[in-house]
Coordinates of C-alpha atoms and ligand atoms in Angstrom, one line a residue:
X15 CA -75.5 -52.2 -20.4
X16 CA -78.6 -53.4 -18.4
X17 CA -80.5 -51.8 -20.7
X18 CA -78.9 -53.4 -23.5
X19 CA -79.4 -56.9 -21.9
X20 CA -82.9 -56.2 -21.0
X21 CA -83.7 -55.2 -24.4
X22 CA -82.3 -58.7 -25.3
X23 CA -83.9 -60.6 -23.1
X24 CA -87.3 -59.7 -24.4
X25 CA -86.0 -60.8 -27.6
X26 CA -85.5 -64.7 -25.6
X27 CA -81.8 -64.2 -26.1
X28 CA -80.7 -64.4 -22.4
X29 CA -76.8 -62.8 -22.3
X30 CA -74.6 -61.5 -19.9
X31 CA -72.6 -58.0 -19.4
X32 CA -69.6 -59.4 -21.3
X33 CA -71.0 -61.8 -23.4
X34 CA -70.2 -61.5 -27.5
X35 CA -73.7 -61.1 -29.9
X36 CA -73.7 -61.4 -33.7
X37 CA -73.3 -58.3 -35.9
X38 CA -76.9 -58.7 -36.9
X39 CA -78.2 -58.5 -33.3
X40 CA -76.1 -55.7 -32.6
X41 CA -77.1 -53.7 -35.4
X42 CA -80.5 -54.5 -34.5
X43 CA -80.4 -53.1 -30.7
X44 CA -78.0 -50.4 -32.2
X45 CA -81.0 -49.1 -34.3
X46 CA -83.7 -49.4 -31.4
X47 CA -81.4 -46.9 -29.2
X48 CA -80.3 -44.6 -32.0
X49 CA -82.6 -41.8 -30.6
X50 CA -80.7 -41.9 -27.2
X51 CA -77.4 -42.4 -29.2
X52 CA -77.6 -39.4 -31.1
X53 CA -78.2 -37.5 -27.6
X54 CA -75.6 -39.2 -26.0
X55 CA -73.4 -38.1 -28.7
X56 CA -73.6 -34.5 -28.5
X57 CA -73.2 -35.2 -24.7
X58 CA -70.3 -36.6 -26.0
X59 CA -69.4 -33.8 -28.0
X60 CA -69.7 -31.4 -25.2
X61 CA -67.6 -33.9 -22.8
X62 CA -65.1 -33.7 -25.5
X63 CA -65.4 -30.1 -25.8
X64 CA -65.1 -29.3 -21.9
X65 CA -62.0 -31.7 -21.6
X66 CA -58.4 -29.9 -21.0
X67 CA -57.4 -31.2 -24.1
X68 CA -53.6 -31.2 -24.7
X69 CA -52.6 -28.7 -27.3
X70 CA -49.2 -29.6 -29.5
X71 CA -46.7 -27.5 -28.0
X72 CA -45.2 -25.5 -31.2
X73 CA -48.7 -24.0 -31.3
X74 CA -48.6 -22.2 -28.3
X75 CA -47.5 -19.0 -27.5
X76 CA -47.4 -17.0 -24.2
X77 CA -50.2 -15.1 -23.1
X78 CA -50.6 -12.5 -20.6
X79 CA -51.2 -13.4 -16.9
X80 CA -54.6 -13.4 -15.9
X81 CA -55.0 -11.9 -12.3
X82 CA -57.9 -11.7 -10.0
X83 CA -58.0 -9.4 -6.4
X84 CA -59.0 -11.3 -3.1
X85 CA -59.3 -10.4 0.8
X86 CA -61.6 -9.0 3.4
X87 CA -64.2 -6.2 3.3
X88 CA -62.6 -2.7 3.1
X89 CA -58.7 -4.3 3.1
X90 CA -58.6 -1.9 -0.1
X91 CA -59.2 -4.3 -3.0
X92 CA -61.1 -1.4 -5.3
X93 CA -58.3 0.7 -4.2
X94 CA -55.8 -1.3 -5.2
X95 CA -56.8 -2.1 -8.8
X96 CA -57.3 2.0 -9.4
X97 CA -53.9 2.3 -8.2
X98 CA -52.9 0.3 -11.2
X99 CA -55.2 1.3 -13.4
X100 CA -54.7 5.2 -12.8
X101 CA -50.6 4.3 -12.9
X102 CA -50.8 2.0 -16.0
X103 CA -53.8 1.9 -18.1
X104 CA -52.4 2.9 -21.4
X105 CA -55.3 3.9 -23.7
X106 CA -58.3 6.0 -22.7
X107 CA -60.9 6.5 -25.2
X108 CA -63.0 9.6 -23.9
X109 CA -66.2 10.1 -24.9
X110 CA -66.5 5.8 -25.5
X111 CA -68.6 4.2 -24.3
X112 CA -68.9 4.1 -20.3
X113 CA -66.1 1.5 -19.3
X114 CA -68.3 -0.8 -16.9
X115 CA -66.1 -4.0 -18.1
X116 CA -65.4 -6.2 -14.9
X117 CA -62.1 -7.2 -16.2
X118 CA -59.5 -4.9 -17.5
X119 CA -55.9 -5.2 -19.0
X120 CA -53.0 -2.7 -17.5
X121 CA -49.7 -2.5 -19.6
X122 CA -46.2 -2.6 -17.6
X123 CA -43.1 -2.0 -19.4
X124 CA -44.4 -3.5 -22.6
X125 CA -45.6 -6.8 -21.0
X126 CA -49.8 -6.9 -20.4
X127 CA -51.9 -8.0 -17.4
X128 CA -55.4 -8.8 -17.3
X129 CA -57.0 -7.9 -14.3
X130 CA -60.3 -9.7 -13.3
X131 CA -62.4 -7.1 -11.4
X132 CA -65.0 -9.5 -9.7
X133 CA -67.4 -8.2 -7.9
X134 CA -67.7 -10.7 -4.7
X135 CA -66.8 -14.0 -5.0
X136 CA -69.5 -15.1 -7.1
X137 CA -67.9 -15.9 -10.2
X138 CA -64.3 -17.2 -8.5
X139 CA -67.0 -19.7 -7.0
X140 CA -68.3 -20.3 -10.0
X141 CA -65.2 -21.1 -12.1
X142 CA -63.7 -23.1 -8.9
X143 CA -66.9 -25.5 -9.3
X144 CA -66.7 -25.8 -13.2
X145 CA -62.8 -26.8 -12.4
X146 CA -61.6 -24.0 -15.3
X147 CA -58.7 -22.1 -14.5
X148 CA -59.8 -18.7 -15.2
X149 CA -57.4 -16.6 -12.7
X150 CA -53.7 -17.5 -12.8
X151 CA -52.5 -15.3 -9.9
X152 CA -54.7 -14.4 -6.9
X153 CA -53.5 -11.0 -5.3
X154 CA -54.2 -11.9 -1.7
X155 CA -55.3 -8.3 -0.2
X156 CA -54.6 -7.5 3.5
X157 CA -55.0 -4.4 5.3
X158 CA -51.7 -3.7 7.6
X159 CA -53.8 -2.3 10.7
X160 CA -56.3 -4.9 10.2
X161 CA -54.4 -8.3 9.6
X162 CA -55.8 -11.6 8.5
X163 CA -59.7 -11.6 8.9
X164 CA -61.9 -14.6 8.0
X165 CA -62.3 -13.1 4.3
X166 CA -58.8 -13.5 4.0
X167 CA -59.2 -17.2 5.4
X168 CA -62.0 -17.5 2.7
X169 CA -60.1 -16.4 0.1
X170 CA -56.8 -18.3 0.9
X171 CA -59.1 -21.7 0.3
X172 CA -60.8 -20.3 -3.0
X173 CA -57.2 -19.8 -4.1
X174 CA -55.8 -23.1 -2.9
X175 CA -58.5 -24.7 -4.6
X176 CA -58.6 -23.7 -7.4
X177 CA -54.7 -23.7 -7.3
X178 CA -54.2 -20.5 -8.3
X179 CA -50.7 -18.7 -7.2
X180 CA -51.5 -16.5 -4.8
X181 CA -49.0 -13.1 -4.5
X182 CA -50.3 -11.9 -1.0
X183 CA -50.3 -7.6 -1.3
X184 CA -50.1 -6.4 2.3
X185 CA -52.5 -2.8 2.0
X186 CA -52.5 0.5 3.8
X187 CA -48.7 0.5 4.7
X188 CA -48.8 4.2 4.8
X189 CA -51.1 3.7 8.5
X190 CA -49.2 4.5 11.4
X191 CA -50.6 1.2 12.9
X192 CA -49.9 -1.1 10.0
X193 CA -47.8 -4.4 11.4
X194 CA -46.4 -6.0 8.0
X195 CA -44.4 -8.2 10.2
X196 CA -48.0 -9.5 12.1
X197 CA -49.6 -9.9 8.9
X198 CA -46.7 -12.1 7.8
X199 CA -46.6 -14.3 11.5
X200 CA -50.5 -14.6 11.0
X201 CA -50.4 -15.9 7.3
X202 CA -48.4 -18.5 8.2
X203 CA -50.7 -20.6 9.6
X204 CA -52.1 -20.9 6.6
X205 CA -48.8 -21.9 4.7
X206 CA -48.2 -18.6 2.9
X207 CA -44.7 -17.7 4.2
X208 CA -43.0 -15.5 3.5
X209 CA -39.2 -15.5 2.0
X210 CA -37.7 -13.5 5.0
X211 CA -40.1 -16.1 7.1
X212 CA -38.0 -19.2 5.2
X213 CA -41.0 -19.5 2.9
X214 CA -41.6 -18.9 -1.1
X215 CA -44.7 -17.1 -1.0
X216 CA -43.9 -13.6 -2.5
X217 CA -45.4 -10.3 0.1
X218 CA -45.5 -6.8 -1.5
X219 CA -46.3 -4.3 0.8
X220 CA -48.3 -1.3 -0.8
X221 CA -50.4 1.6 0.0
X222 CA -53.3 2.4 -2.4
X223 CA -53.1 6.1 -1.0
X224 CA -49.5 6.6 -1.6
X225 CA -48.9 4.2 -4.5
X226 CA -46.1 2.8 -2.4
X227 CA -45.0 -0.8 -3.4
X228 CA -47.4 -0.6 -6.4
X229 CA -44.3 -1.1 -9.2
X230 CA -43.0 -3.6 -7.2
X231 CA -46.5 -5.7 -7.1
X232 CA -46.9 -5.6 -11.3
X233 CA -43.2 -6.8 -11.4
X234 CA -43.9 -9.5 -9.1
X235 CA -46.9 -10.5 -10.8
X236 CA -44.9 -10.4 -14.0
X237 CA -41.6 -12.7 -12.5
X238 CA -44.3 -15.4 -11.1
X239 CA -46.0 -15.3 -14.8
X240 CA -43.4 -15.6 -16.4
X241 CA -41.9 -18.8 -13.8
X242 CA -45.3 -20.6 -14.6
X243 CA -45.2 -20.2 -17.7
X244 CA -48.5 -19.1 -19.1
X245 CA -48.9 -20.5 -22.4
X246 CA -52.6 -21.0 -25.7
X247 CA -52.8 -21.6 -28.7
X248 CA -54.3 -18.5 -30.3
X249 CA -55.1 -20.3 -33.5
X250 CA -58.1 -22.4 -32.8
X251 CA -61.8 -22.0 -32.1
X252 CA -62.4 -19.6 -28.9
X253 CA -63.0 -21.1 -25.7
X254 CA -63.3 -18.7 -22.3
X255 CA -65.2 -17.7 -19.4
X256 CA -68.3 -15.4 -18.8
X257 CA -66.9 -13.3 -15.8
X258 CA -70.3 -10.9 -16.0
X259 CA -73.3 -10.8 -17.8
X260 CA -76.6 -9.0 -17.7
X261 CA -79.6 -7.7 -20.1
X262 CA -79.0 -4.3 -21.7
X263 CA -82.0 -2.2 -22.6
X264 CA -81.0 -1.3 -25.9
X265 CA -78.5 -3.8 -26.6
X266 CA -80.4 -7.2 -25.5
X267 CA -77.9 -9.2 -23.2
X268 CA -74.4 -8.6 -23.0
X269 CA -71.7 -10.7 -21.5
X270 CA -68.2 -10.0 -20.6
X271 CA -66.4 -13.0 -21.1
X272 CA -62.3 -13.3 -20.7
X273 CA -60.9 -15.5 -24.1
X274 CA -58.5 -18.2 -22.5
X275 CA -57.8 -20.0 -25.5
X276 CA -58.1 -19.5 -29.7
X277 CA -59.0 -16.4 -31.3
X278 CA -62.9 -15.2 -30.5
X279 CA -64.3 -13.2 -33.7
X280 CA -67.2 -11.3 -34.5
X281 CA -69.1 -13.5 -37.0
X282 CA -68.4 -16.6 -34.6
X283 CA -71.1 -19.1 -33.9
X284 CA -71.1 -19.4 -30.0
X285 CA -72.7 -21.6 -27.1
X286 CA -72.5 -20.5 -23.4
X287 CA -73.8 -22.9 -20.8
X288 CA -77.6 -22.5 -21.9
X289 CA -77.2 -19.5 -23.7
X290 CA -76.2 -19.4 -27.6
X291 CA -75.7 -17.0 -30.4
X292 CA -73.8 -15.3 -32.6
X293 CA -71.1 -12.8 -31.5
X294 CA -72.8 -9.3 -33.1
X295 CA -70.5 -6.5 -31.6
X296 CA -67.5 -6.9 -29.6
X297 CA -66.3 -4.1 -27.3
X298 CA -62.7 -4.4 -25.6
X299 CA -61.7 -3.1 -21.7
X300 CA -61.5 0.4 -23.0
X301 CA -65.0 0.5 -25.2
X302 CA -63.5 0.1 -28.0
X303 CA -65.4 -2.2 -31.2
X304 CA -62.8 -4.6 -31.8
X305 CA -63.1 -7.4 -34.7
X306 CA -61.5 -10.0 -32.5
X307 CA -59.6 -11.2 -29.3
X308 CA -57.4 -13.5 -28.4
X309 CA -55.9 -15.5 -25.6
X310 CA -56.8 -13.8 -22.1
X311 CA -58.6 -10.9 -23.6
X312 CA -61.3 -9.8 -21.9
X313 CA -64.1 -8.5 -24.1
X314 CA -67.8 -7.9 -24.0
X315 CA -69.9 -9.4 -26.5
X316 CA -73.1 -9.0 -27.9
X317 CA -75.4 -11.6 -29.5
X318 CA -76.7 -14.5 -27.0
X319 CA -79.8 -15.1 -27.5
X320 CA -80.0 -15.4 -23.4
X321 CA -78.2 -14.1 -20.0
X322 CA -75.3 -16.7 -19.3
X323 CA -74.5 -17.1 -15.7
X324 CA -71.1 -16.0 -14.8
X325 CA -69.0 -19.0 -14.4
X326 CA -70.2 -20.3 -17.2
X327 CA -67.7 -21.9 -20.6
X328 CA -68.0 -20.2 -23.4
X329 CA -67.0 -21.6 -26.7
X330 CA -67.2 -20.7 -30.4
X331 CA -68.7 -23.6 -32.6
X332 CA -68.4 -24.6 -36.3
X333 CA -72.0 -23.3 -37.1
X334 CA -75.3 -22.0 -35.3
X335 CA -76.4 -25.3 -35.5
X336 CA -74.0 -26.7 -33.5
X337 CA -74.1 -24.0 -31.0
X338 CA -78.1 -24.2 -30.6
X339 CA -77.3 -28.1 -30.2
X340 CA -74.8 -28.0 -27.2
X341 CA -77.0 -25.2 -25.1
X342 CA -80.1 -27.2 -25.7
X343 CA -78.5 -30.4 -24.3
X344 CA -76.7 -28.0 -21.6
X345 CA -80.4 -27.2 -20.9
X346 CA -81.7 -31.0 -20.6
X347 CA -78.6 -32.2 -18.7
X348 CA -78.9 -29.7 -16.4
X349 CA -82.9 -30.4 -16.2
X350 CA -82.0 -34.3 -15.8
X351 CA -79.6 -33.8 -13.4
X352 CA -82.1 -31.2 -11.2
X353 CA -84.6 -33.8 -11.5
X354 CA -81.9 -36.3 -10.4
X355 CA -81.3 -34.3 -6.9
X356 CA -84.8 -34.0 -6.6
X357 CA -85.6 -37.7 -6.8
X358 CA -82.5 -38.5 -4.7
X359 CA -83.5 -36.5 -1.8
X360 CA -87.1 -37.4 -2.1
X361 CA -85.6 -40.8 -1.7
X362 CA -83.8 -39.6 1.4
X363 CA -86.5 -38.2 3.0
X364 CA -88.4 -41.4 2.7
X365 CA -85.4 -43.2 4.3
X366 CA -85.1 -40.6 7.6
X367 CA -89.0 -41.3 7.7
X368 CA -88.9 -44.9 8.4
Ligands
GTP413 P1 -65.0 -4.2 -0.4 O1 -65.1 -4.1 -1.9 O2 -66.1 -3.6 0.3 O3 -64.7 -5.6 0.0 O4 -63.7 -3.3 0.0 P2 -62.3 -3.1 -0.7 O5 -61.4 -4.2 -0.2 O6 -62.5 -3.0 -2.1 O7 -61.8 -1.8 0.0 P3 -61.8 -0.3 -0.6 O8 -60.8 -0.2 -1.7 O9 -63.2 0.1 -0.9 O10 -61.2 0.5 0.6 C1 -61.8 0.5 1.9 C2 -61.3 1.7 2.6 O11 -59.9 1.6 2.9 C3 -61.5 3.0 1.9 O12 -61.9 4.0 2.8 C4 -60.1 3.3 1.3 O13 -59.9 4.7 1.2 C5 -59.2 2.8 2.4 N1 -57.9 2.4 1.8 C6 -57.7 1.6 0.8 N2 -56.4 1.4 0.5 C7 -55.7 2.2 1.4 C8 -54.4 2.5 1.7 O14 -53.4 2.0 1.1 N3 -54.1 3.3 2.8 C9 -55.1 3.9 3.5 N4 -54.7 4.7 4.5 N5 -56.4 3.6 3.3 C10 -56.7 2.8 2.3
MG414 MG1 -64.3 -3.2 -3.4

């Protein structure tokens, strides 16, 4: 607006903020900031894009739980996941190609789970920043000799945050020094109590080792799924998550992304924070090439033109065009808005000087 009235004051026509103008002056400043508008609109675009918009509800359709492992160092998180995966991964190709997929999907009694296998925190962070709900049950990982460590405290806040369920798996039951009940008294503090505690939060004791408890865990996961009600639309453009990416020697980069919403399809113009392309190859959680994927799927693709930072939105555009469009303004926005921090420190700085 100040720029608008600015503009018009040069022109002698002194005005306020909410002052009327003629059609003819209008269209006149109109045209003088078209080359800003038409960057502000695919600002606009991508605004539009990154909004949670609401999807009719006879389109949906549920979709399988999308679960990601938490806790402290050595509480058994690996362990854990190839429990499950030994017990319930259905299809093995052998002789595929080498499964190094962060994210994998485990199949209980006919029902699916995706299971995010993050390395660190890193992308949790990242998606807990960008305000996307990639995970929609944390499995909250503590060791029964070791109890509630500040990893765990870490993890609890990541969760809350990002307002995840959170399904606390208390590990290593089979040691003769494991305390459930301690782990329990400690976790309340934090306001995970458990039923037997006069709480709601759900505690599955397991052991990795023994596979005790394991069942138990998928069919929890599988009741809280199915109380949230996990719902997308599988019929619309994709739109996911990178969860890992990196540059393959023969295969130029390669990002595992996890499909949250619409159908992602080889052939599909895409855009992922500054990265775009078009998906080449897609391989699925057990190495196979598969055509297409739909809501949480986890698949790797091939075809950016550019690494993508995990964390970052992926999502499939009308044409190349388009695509190039929204990661070139990803690029300047995010250019503006370093330059931004850069200025507003500098300005700080100065001010601490005085
Ligand atoms: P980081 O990835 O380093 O954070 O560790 P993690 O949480 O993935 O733990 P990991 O699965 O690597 O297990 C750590 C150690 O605990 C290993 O020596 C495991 O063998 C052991 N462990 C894991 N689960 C169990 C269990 O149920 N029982 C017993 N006795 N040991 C376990
Ligand atoms: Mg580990």
């Amino acid at each position: 607006p100040s720029a608008v009235v600015k503009k018009l004051f040069m022109q002698g026509k002194v005005v306020t903020i909410n002052q009327e103008i003629d059609f003819e002056t209008a269209e006149e400043i109109a045209l003088e900031f078209n080359c800003i508008c038409e960057h502000e609109e695919v600002i606009d675009v991508i605004a539009e894009l990154l909004k949670e918009e609401e999807e009719a509800a006879d389109t949906l359709v549920t979709r399988p739980p999308v679960v990601c492992v938490m806790g402290h160092v050595d509480h058994g998180k690996t362990s854990l996941l190839d429990a499950i995966r030994e017990t319930h991964v259905t299809s093995k190709e052998s002789g595929g190609i080498t499964q190094k997929i962060g994210a994998y999907r485990v199949d209980v009694n006919g029902n699916t789970i995706t299971f995010l296998d993050t390395p660190g925190h890193e992308a949790f962070t990242a998606m807990r920043m960008r305000g996307a709900q990639a995970t929609d049950i944390a499995i909250l990982v503590v060791a029964a000799d070791d109890g509630v460590m500040p990893q765990t405290i870490e993890a609890i806040n990541h969760a809350k945050a990002a307002n995840v369920e959170i399904i606390v798996a208390v590990n290593k039951i089979d040691k003769p020094n494991a305390n459930i009940e301690k782990v329990k008294q400690e976790l309340t503090e934090y306001g995970l109590i458990a039923e037997d505690w006069g709480g709601s939060t759900i505690f599955c004791p397991v052991s990795a080792h023994t596979k005790e408890g394991i069942d138990n865990l998928l069919e929890m996961i599988l009741l809280t799924a199915e109380i949230i009600e996990l719902k997308a639309n599988p019929n619309r453009k994709a739109r996911g998550i990178v969860i890992e990416a990196e540059l393959d020697k023969g295969r130029g980069p390669v990002a595992t992304v996890l499909v949250q919403k619409g159908t992602l399809r080889v052939g599909d113009s895409v855009a992922a924070g500054s990265c775009y392309g078009k998906v080449r190859a897609m391989i699925d959680d057990t190495g196979r090439r598969v055509k297409e994927a739909g809501p949480s799927t986890p698949v790797e693709i091939q075809g950016l033109n550019d690494v993508p930072n995990a964390g970052e939105i992926i999502m499939a555009m009308d044409s190349d065009k388009e695509a190039r469009n929204v990661a070139e303004t990803f690029i300047a926005e995010n250019k503006k808005k370093l330059l931004d921090d850069t200025k507003h420190k500098v300005s700080l700085d100065a001010l601490f000087e005085q």
